[in-house]
Every structure is written in C-alpha cells, then in structure tokens.
Amino acid sequence: MSWLQDLGDHFSRAFLENDRYLAYLKGFGVTLEVSFFAVLLGVVIGIILAVIKYNAVRRKGFRPLGWIANVYIAIIRGTPVYVQMMILYYMIFTMRGFPATLAGVICFGLNSSAYVAEIIRAGIEAVDRGQSEAGRSLGLSEMQTMKSIIMPQAIKNILPALGNEFIVLIKETSIMGGIAVLDVTKAAMNVGASTYDYLTPLIIAALMYLVVVIILTKLLSMFEGRLAKSDRR
C-alpha cells in the first residue's frame, strides 16, 4: 500500500499544502471567464459573417463582402490558434499595455467566430425557403424577414452545436499560459515548479477540465432533449 500513500502525499503537496487549491480555483475561474466572453464575441462576429455569406450567394452587392468573409474564415481555420494568439499578443497588445486576459478573449473569440459562422450559415440554410417567401409575402423586407422569421428558427437548430463549441473552447484556452494568463493549466505549472512535481498538478488540472466538460455535456444533452420534445408538440 506504499504506492497509495505516495499518491496521497503527492496530491497533498500539489493541492492542499499552502492552500494551493485556491490557485487552481482562481485559474479555473479565469478559464471560464475567458471562454464565456470569447464565445459571446465569436457568436456576434459569427452571425455577421454568416449573414454576409448567406446573402453573398443571392445578392451581387454582398459578393465583395462574401469574398472577404471567406478569406477571413480560411485564414482563421487554416492556422493554429496558438500562433494566432502569439501574433495578436506580441504584435498588438504588448505595444499598448493591454491585459493578457483581454488578448485571450479577443483571440479565442476571433478563432471561434470562423467556426460559429459556418454553424450559423448551415442553420440558416436549413430553414425552409418557403419561410422566407412567406415573410416577403407579408410585406416584410429581406432584413426584417431574416431578423424575425429566419434567424429565430436557425438559432433554435444550432444551439446544440454552439454548446459544443463552448465546450471545445474551454479546452482550447489551456494554451493561454503562453501569454502569461494565469488559467488553471498555468496554475498547475506554477504549482509543479514549487513542488518539483509537474505530473500531479497537471493531472489535477485535467480532472477539473474533465468534470466541467462532463457537466456541460450532460446539461447540453438535457437541453437537446427539451428541444426535441418542443419540436414534437
């Protein structure tokens, strides 16, 4: 049973001694904060990009904007998020003294927006074309039809996918330590530097991620079930 005692000693040093658990909790709070605001920014920009791409196929005036949106999405989806974060931080934020947390929010928000845009565009195109024609027949403009008829139905269809994007984003933010953001992974590394044992703190951080992801996945599953029931009514 010596291995069990050793395991307990490692856990105690990495989590309990000197109130080190507070560092994990504070770091995870930063992780959730950055993830939440990043996904909000991603949804706002994603909606704009999705509407531009949707209209670019149907209206000539939107085609230049559609080309710009396609280039933006291709660049964001085609380059690693870590590289994007480092470029954004070192080229923009360090020159102006902005906090690193804000750099994380903007970086992950911009990265998420490219994926959210495709999710929303697919949701818009999944709405029956007759819905748009019905709105126009009622005297609504194209923008009013999009706002009042198309988007509410599209958002209902894509909410589960947006929930998955939030879960993915929480895990992706684990690289924020590269720009000195004290998230839970960075907190674990700092604890490891203090105890000369990196494995145990990283396992603790991984378990914290796992617990939160399991909870969010369960909540998302329950939400999808309620949406399915409302569709059958």
PDB file of C-alpha atoms in Angstrom:
ATOM      1  CA  MET A   1       0.000   0.000   0.000  1.00  0.00           C
ATOM      2  CA  SER A   2       3.037   2.272  -0.101  1.00  0.00           C
ATOM      3  CA  TRP A   3       2.100   3.449  -3.609  1.00  0.00           C
ATOM      4  CA  LEU A   4      -1.276   4.623  -2.291  1.00  0.00           C
ATOM      5  CA  GLN A   5       0.413   6.569   0.476  1.00  0.00           C
ATOM      6  CA  ASP A   6       2.825   8.107  -2.049  1.00  0.00           C
ATOM      7  CA  LEU A   7      -0.120   9.108  -4.209  1.00  0.00           C
ATOM      8  CA  GLY A   8      -1.781  10.768  -1.247  1.00  0.00           C
ATOM      9  CA  ASP A   9       1.418  12.620  -0.390  1.00  0.00           C
ATOM     10  CA  HIS A  10       1.777  13.884  -3.958  1.00  0.00           C
ATOM     11  CA  PHE A  11      -1.840  15.040  -4.015  1.00  0.00           C
ATOM     12  CA  SER A  12      -1.483  16.752  -0.639  1.00  0.00           C
ATOM     13  CA  ARG A  13       1.614  18.662  -1.731  1.00  0.00           C
ATOM     14  CA  ALA A  14       0.112  19.620  -5.084  1.00  0.00           C
ATOM     15  CA  PHE A  15      -3.381  20.583  -3.917  1.00  0.00           C
ATOM     16  CA  LEU A  16      -3.704  21.095  -0.175  1.00  0.00           C
ATOM     17  CA  GLU A  17      -0.435  22.384   1.254  1.00  0.00           C
ATOM     18  CA  ASN A  18      -0.143  26.182   1.477  1.00  0.00           C
ATOM     19  CA  ASP A  19      -3.759  26.416   0.230  1.00  0.00           C
ATOM     20  CA  ARG A  20      -2.627  25.613  -3.304  1.00  0.00           C
ATOM     21  CA  TYR A  21      -6.179  24.609  -4.240  1.00  0.00           C
ATOM     22  CA  LEU A  22      -7.015  28.324  -4.273  1.00  0.00           C
ATOM     23  CA  ALA A  23      -4.614  28.801  -7.183  1.00  0.00           C
ATOM     24  CA  TYR A  24      -6.420  26.071  -9.155  1.00  0.00           C
ATOM     25  CA  LEU A  25      -9.826  27.572  -8.409  1.00  0.00           C
ATOM     26  CA  LYS A  26      -8.709  31.067  -9.335  1.00  0.00           C
ATOM     27  CA  GLY A  27      -7.122  29.762 -12.522  1.00  0.00           C
ATOM     28  CA  PHE A  28     -10.235  27.862 -13.490  1.00  0.00           C
ATOM     29  CA  GLY A  29     -12.304  30.988 -12.882  1.00  0.00           C
ATOM     30  CA  VAL A  30     -10.100  32.778 -15.426  1.00  0.00           C
ATOM     31  CA  THR A  31     -10.554  29.856 -17.844  1.00  0.00           C
ATOM     32  CA  LEU A  32     -14.348  30.037 -17.616  1.00  0.00           C
ATOM     33  CA  GLU A  33     -14.371  33.843 -17.816  1.00  0.00           C
ATOM     34  CA  VAL A  34     -12.255  33.941 -20.966  1.00  0.00           C
ATOM     35  CA  SER A  35     -14.266  31.097 -22.534  1.00  0.00           C
ATOM     36  CA  PHE A  36     -17.599  32.792 -21.805  1.00  0.00           C
ATOM     37  CA  PHE A  37     -16.696  36.196 -23.227  1.00  0.00           C
ATOM     38  CA  ALA A  38     -14.827  34.629 -26.147  1.00  0.00           C
ATOM     39  CA  VAL A  39     -17.852  32.605 -27.178  1.00  0.00           C
ATOM     40  CA  LEU A  40     -20.058  35.724 -26.922  1.00  0.00           C
ATOM     41  CA  LEU A  41     -17.663  37.613 -29.193  1.00  0.00           C
ATOM     42  CA  GLY A  42     -17.483  34.620 -31.507  1.00  0.00           C
ATOM     43  CA  VAL A  43     -21.271  34.411 -31.785  1.00  0.00           C
ATOM     44  CA  VAL A  44     -21.649  38.140 -32.569  1.00  0.00           C
ATOM     45  CA  ILE A  45     -18.959  38.102 -35.275  1.00  0.00           C
ATOM     46  CA  GLY A  46     -20.115  34.671 -36.469  1.00  0.00           C
ATOM     47  CA  ILE A  47     -23.676  35.916 -37.034  1.00  0.00           C
ATOM     48  CA  ILE A  48     -22.379  38.852 -39.081  1.00  0.00           C
ATOM     49  CA  LEU A  49     -20.161  36.584 -41.192  1.00  0.00           C
ATOM     50  CA  ALA A  50     -22.933  34.033 -41.676  1.00  0.00           C
ATOM     51  CA  VAL A  51     -25.430  36.663 -42.845  1.00  0.00           C
ATOM     52  CA  ILE A  52     -22.845  38.092 -45.250  1.00  0.00           C
ATOM     53  CA  LYS A  53     -22.059  34.657 -46.714  1.00  0.00           C
ATOM     54  CA  TYR A  54     -25.749  33.776 -46.964  1.00  0.00           C
ATOM     55  CA  ASN A  55     -26.571  36.982 -48.854  1.00  0.00           C
ATOM     56  CA  ALA A  56     -23.411  36.878 -50.992  1.00  0.00           C
ATOM     57  CA  VAL A  57     -24.833  33.881 -52.858  1.00  0.00           C
ATOM     58  CA  ARG A  58     -28.139  35.641 -53.500  1.00  0.00           C
ATOM     59  CA  ARG A  59     -27.273  39.329 -53.931  1.00  0.00           C
ATOM     60  CA  LYS A  60     -24.480  40.767 -56.073  1.00  0.00           C
ATOM     61  CA  GLY A  61     -23.925  43.682 -53.719  1.00  0.00           C
ATOM     62  CA  PHE A  62     -22.775  41.299 -50.975  1.00  0.00           C
ATOM     63  CA  ARG A  63     -20.248  39.409 -53.120  1.00  0.00           C
ATOM     64  CA  PRO A  64     -17.193  41.545 -52.236  1.00  0.00           C
ATOM     65  CA  LEU A  65     -18.084  41.206 -48.545  1.00  0.00           C
ATOM     66  CA  GLY A  66     -18.640  37.492 -49.080  1.00  0.00           C
ATOM     67  CA  TRP A  67     -15.153  37.166 -50.561  1.00  0.00           C
ATOM     68  CA  ILE A  68     -13.652  38.985 -47.548  1.00  0.00           C
ATOM     69  CA  ALA A  69     -15.620  36.729 -45.176  1.00  0.00           C
ATOM     70  CA  ASN A  70     -14.389  33.613 -46.994  1.00  0.00           C
ATOM     71  CA  VAL A  71     -10.753  34.794 -46.816  1.00  0.00           C
ATOM     72  CA  TYR A  72     -11.108  35.588 -43.110  1.00  0.00           C
ATOM     73  CA  ILE A  73     -12.624  32.187 -42.330  1.00  0.00           C
ATOM     74  CA  ALA A  74      -9.995  30.387 -44.420  1.00  0.00           C
ATOM     75  CA  ILE A  75      -7.146  32.145 -42.594  1.00  0.00           C
ATOM     76  CA  ILE A  76      -8.605  31.582 -39.120  1.00  0.00           C
ATOM     77  CA  ARG A  77      -9.462  27.927 -39.748  1.00  0.00           C
ATOM     78  CA  GLY A  78      -6.216  27.246 -41.586  1.00  0.00           C
ATOM     79  CA  THR A  79      -3.774  28.484 -38.948  1.00  0.00           C
ATOM     80  CA  PRO A  80      -3.173  27.157 -35.401  1.00  0.00           C
ATOM     81  CA  VAL A  81      -4.929  29.063 -32.633  1.00  0.00           C
ATOM     82  CA  TYR A  82      -1.674  29.168 -30.644  1.00  0.00           C
ATOM     83  CA  VAL A  83       0.073  31.003 -33.477  1.00  0.00           C
ATOM     84  CA  GLN A  84      -2.870  33.414 -33.765  1.00  0.00           C
ATOM     85  CA  MET A  85      -2.697  34.090 -30.039  1.00  0.00           C
ATOM     86  CA  MET A  86       1.034  34.799 -30.094  1.00  0.00           C
ATOM     87  CA  ILE A  87       0.760  37.113 -33.124  1.00  0.00           C
ATOM     88  CA  LEU A  88      -2.153  39.017 -31.612  1.00  0.00           C
ATOM     89  CA  TYR A  89      -0.469  39.360 -28.241  1.00  0.00           C
ATOM     90  CA  TYR A  90       3.048  40.293 -29.319  1.00  0.00           C
ATOM     91  CA  MET A  91       2.161  42.477 -32.295  1.00  0.00           C
ATOM     92  CA  ILE A  92      -0.771  44.381 -30.797  1.00  0.00           C
ATOM     93  CA  PHE A  93      -1.290  44.051 -27.071  1.00  0.00           C
ATOM     94  CA  THR A  94       2.270  44.268 -25.737  1.00  0.00           C
ATOM     95  CA  MET A  95       2.776  47.540 -27.601  1.00  0.00           C
ATOM     96  CA  ARG A  96      -0.256  49.141 -25.933  1.00  0.00           C
ATOM     97  CA  GLY A  97      -0.175  47.614 -22.486  1.00  0.00           C
ATOM     98  CA  PHE A  98      -3.493  45.755 -22.709  1.00  0.00           C
ATOM     99  CA  PRO A  99      -4.035  42.935 -20.194  1.00  0.00           C
ATOM    100  CA  ALA A 100      -3.195  39.458 -21.426  1.00  0.00           C
ATOM    101  CA  THR A 101      -6.660  38.214 -20.462  1.00  0.00           C
ATOM    102  CA  LEU A 102      -8.237  40.623 -22.952  1.00  0.00           C
ATOM    103  CA  ALA A 103      -5.866  39.314 -25.607  1.00  0.00           C
ATOM    104  CA  GLY A 104      -7.076  35.799 -24.813  1.00  0.00           C
ATOM    105  CA  VAL A 105     -10.735  36.790 -25.093  1.00  0.00           C
ATOM    106  CA  ILE A 106     -10.226  38.515 -28.445  1.00  0.00           C
ATOM    107  CA  CYS A 107      -8.004  35.762 -29.844  1.00  0.00           C
ATOM    108  CA  PHE A 108     -10.339  32.911 -28.945  1.00  0.00           C
ATOM    109  CA  GLY A 109     -13.374  34.992 -29.894  1.00  0.00           C
ATOM    110  CA  LEU A 110     -11.991  35.638 -33.377  1.00  0.00           C
ATOM    111  CA  ASN A 111     -10.979  31.997 -33.746  1.00  0.00           C
ATOM    112  CA  SER A 112     -14.380  30.774 -32.594  1.00  0.00           C
ATOM    113  CA  SER A 113     -16.204  33.198 -34.908  1.00  0.00           C
ATOM    114  CA  ALA A 114     -14.947  31.381 -38.016  1.00  0.00           C
ATOM    115  CA  TYR A 115     -16.435  28.090 -36.823  1.00  0.00           C
ATOM    116  CA  VAL A 116     -19.588  29.715 -35.446  1.00  0.00           C
ATOM    117  CA  ALA A 117     -20.130  31.445 -38.805  1.00  0.00           C
ATOM    118  CA  GLU A 118     -20.231  28.111 -40.614  1.00  0.00           C
ATOM    119  CA  ILE A 119     -22.541  26.645 -37.952  1.00  0.00           C
ATOM    120  CA  ILE A 120     -24.953  29.576 -38.241  1.00  0.00           C
ATOM    121  CA  ARG A 121     -24.804  29.647 -42.039  1.00  0.00           C
ATOM    122  CA  ALA A 122     -25.729  25.976 -42.132  1.00  0.00           C
ATOM    123  CA  GLY A 123     -28.561  26.665 -39.689  1.00  0.00           C
ATOM    124  CA  ILE A 124     -29.898  29.499 -41.848  1.00  0.00           C
ATOM    125  CA  GLU A 125     -29.769  27.394 -44.997  1.00  0.00           C
ATOM    126  CA  ALA A 126     -31.549  24.559 -43.169  1.00  0.00           C
ATOM    127  CA  VAL A 127     -34.642  26.756 -42.750  1.00  0.00           C
ATOM    128  CA  ASP A 128     -37.157  26.029 -45.485  1.00  0.00           C
ATOM    129  CA  ARG A 129     -37.045  28.573 -48.317  1.00  0.00           C
ATOM    130  CA  GLY A 130     -40.818  28.868 -48.022  1.00  0.00           C
ATOM    131  CA  GLN A 131     -40.373  30.652 -44.691  1.00  0.00           C
ATOM    132  CA  SER A 132     -38.524  33.470 -46.435  1.00  0.00           C
ATOM    133  CA  GLU A 133     -41.113  33.669 -49.195  1.00  0.00           C
ATOM    134  CA  ALA A 134     -43.893  33.772 -46.610  1.00  0.00           C
ATOM    135  CA  GLY A 135     -42.221  36.690 -44.849  1.00  0.00           C
ATOM    136  CA  ARG A 136     -41.858  38.629 -48.099  1.00  0.00           C
ATOM    137  CA  SER A 137     -45.494  37.944 -48.977  1.00  0.00           C
ATOM    138  CA  LEU A 138     -46.494  39.528 -45.659  1.00  0.00           C
ATOM    139  CA  GLY A 139     -44.765  42.729 -46.708  1.00  0.00           C
ATOM    140  CA  LEU A 140     -41.592  42.299 -44.667  1.00  0.00           C
ATOM    141  CA  SER A 141     -38.305  43.461 -46.094  1.00  0.00           C
ATOM    142  CA  GLU A 142     -35.499  40.983 -46.640  1.00  0.00           C
ATOM    143  CA  MET A 143     -33.734  42.182 -43.480  1.00  0.00           C
ATOM    144  CA  GLN A 144     -36.952  42.014 -41.429  1.00  0.00           C
ATOM    145  CA  THR A 145     -37.622  38.518 -42.716  1.00  0.00           C
ATOM    146  CA  MET A 146     -34.134  37.435 -41.730  1.00  0.00           C
ATOM    147  CA  LYS A 147     -34.425  39.013 -38.259  1.00  0.00           C
ATOM    148  CA  SER A 148     -37.985  37.968 -37.370  1.00  0.00           C
ATOM    149  CA  ILE A 149     -38.511  34.662 -39.183  1.00  0.00           C
ATOM    150  CA  ILE A 150     -35.302  33.016 -40.393  1.00  0.00           C
ATOM    151  CA  MET A 151     -32.857  33.715 -37.539  1.00  0.00           C
ATOM    152  CA  PRO A 152     -35.137  32.575 -34.662  1.00  0.00           C
ATOM    153  CA  GLN A 153     -35.625  29.196 -36.362  1.00  0.00           C
ATOM    154  CA  ALA A 154     -31.962  28.906 -37.321  1.00  0.00           C
ATOM    155  CA  ILE A 155     -30.741  29.699 -33.793  1.00  0.00           C
ATOM    156  CA  LYS A 156     -33.011  27.037 -32.345  1.00  0.00           C
ATOM    157  CA  ASN A 157     -31.453  24.484 -34.688  1.00  0.00           C
ATOM    158  CA  ILE A 158     -27.852  25.472 -33.981  1.00  0.00           C
ATOM    159  CA  LEU A 159     -27.919  25.955 -30.198  1.00  0.00           C
ATOM    160  CA  PRO A 160     -26.647  22.398 -29.524  1.00  0.00           C
ATOM    161  CA  ALA A 161     -23.735  22.970 -31.915  1.00  0.00           C
ATOM    162  CA  LEU A 162     -22.953  26.286 -30.213  1.00  0.00           C
ATOM    163  CA  GLY A 163     -22.943  24.469 -26.878  1.00  0.00           C
ATOM    164  CA  ASN A 164     -20.366  22.048 -28.250  1.00  0.00           C
ATOM    165  CA  GLU A 165     -18.297  24.988 -29.476  1.00  0.00           C
ATOM    166  CA  PHE A 166     -18.273  26.404 -25.936  1.00  0.00           C
ATOM    167  CA  ILE A 167     -17.060  23.066 -24.563  1.00  0.00           C
ATOM    168  CA  VAL A 168     -14.278  22.907 -27.165  1.00  0.00           C
ATOM    169  CA  LEU A 169     -13.326  26.496 -26.398  1.00  0.00           C
ATOM    170  CA  ILE A 170     -12.891  25.752 -22.689  1.00  0.00           C
ATOM    171  CA  LYS A 171     -10.305  23.101 -23.541  1.00  0.00           C
ATOM    172  CA  GLU A 172      -8.564  25.244 -26.150  1.00  0.00           C
ATOM    173  CA  THR A 173      -7.944  28.031 -23.629  1.00  0.00           C
ATOM    174  CA  SER A 174      -5.446  25.760 -21.866  1.00  0.00           C
ATOM    175  CA  ILE A 175      -2.738  27.308 -24.061  1.00  0.00           C
ATOM    176  CA  MET A 176      -3.233  30.797 -22.594  1.00  0.00           C
ATOM    177  CA  GLY A 177      -0.252  30.280 -20.319  1.00  0.00           C
ATOM    178  CA  GLY A 178       1.856  31.104 -23.378  1.00  0.00           C
ATOM    179  CA  ILE A 179       0.886  34.782 -22.968  1.00  0.00           C
ATOM    180  CA  ALA A 180       1.141  34.734 -19.154  1.00  0.00           C
ATOM    181  CA  VAL A 181      -2.583  34.349 -18.454  1.00  0.00           C
ATOM    182  CA  LEU A 182      -2.945  32.558 -15.118  1.00  0.00           C
ATOM    183  CA  ASP A 183      -5.520  29.967 -16.146  1.00  0.00           C
ATOM    184  CA  VAL A 184      -5.847  26.568 -14.481  1.00  0.00           C
ATOM    185  CA  THR A 185      -3.139  24.968 -16.647  1.00  0.00           C
ATOM    186  CA  LYS A 186      -0.686  27.777 -15.879  1.00  0.00           C
ATOM    187  CA  ALA A 187      -1.604  27.488 -12.186  1.00  0.00           C
ATOM    188  CA  ALA A 188      -0.798  23.772 -12.320  1.00  0.00           C
ATOM    189  CA  MET A 189       2.570  24.508 -13.929  1.00  0.00           C
ATOM    190  CA  ASN A 190       3.356  27.060 -11.218  1.00  0.00           C
ATOM    191  CA  VAL A 191       2.488  24.523  -8.529  1.00  0.00           C
ATOM    192  CA  GLY A 192       4.719  21.991 -10.265  1.00  0.00           C
ATOM    193  CA  ALA A 193       7.589  24.459 -10.229  1.00  0.00           C
ATOM    194  CA  SER A 194       7.124  24.874  -6.474  1.00  0.00           C
ATOM    195  CA  THR A 195       6.839  21.177  -5.630  1.00  0.00           C
ATOM    196  CA  TYR A 196       9.241  19.835  -8.314  1.00  0.00           C
ATOM    197  CA  ASP A 197       6.408  17.523  -9.391  1.00  0.00           C
ATOM    198  CA  TYR A 198       4.638  18.561 -12.585  1.00  0.00           C
ATOM    199  CA  LEU A 199       2.700  15.356 -13.171  1.00  0.00           C
ATOM    200  CA  THR A 200       0.360  15.550 -10.178  1.00  0.00           C
ATOM    201  CA  PRO A 201      -0.686  19.214 -10.698  1.00  0.00           C
ATOM    202  CA  LEU A 202      -1.336  18.562 -14.383  1.00  0.00           C
ATOM    203  CA  ILE A 203      -3.457  15.512 -13.545  1.00  0.00           C
ATOM    204  CA  ILE A 204      -5.450  17.661 -11.104  1.00  0.00           C
ATOM    205  CA  ALA A 205      -5.968  20.300 -13.809  1.00  0.00           C
ATOM    206  CA  ALA A 206      -7.009  17.616 -16.300  1.00  0.00           C
ATOM    207  CA  LEU A 207      -9.550  16.242 -13.821  1.00  0.00           C
ATOM    208  CA  MET A 208     -11.003  19.726 -13.309  1.00  0.00           C
ATOM    209  CA  TYR A 209     -11.434  20.122 -17.066  1.00  0.00           C
ATOM    210  CA  LEU A 210     -12.965  16.646 -17.273  1.00  0.00           C
ATOM    211  CA  VAL A 211     -15.516  17.290 -14.533  1.00  0.00           C
ATOM    212  CA  VAL A 212     -16.657  20.589 -16.059  1.00  0.00           C
ATOM    213  CA  VAL A 213     -16.863  19.114 -19.576  1.00  0.00           C
ATOM    214  CA  ILE A 214     -18.910  16.146 -18.305  1.00  0.00           C
ATOM    215  CA  ILE A 215     -21.313  18.509 -16.512  1.00  0.00           C
ATOM    216  CA  LEU A 216     -21.682  20.779 -19.554  1.00  0.00           C
ATOM    217  CA  THR A 217     -22.138  17.785 -21.868  1.00  0.00           C
ATOM    218  CA  LYS A 218     -24.896  16.449 -19.618  1.00  0.00           C
ATOM    219  CA  LEU A 219     -26.629  19.840 -19.497  1.00  0.00           C
ATOM    220  CA  LEU A 220     -26.346  20.121 -23.278  1.00  0.00           C
ATOM    221  CA  SER A 221     -27.857  16.656 -23.686  1.00  0.00           C
ATOM    222  CA  MET A 222     -30.780  17.620 -21.440  1.00  0.00           C
ATOM    223  CA  PHE A 223     -31.264  20.826 -23.430  1.00  0.00           C
ATOM    224  CA  GLU A 224     -31.290  18.920 -26.718  1.00  0.00           C
ATOM    225  CA  GLY A 225     -33.909  16.582 -25.258  1.00  0.00           C
ATOM    226  CA  ARG A 226     -36.154  19.502 -24.373  1.00  0.00           C
ATOM    227  CA  LEU A 227     -35.749  20.973 -27.857  1.00  0.00           C
ATOM    228  CA  ALA A 228     -36.713  17.627 -29.367  1.00  0.00           C
ATOM    229  CA  LYS A 229     -39.844  17.471 -27.189  1.00  0.00           C
ATOM    230  CA  SER A 230     -40.879  21.014 -28.144  1.00  0.00           C
ATOM    231  CA  ASP A 231     -40.487  20.139 -31.849  1.00  0.00           C
ATOM    232  CA  ARG A 232     -42.865  17.198 -31.456  1.00  0.00           C
ATOM    233  CA  ARG A 233     -45.627  19.318 -29.919  1.00  0.00           C
TER     234      ARG A 233
END
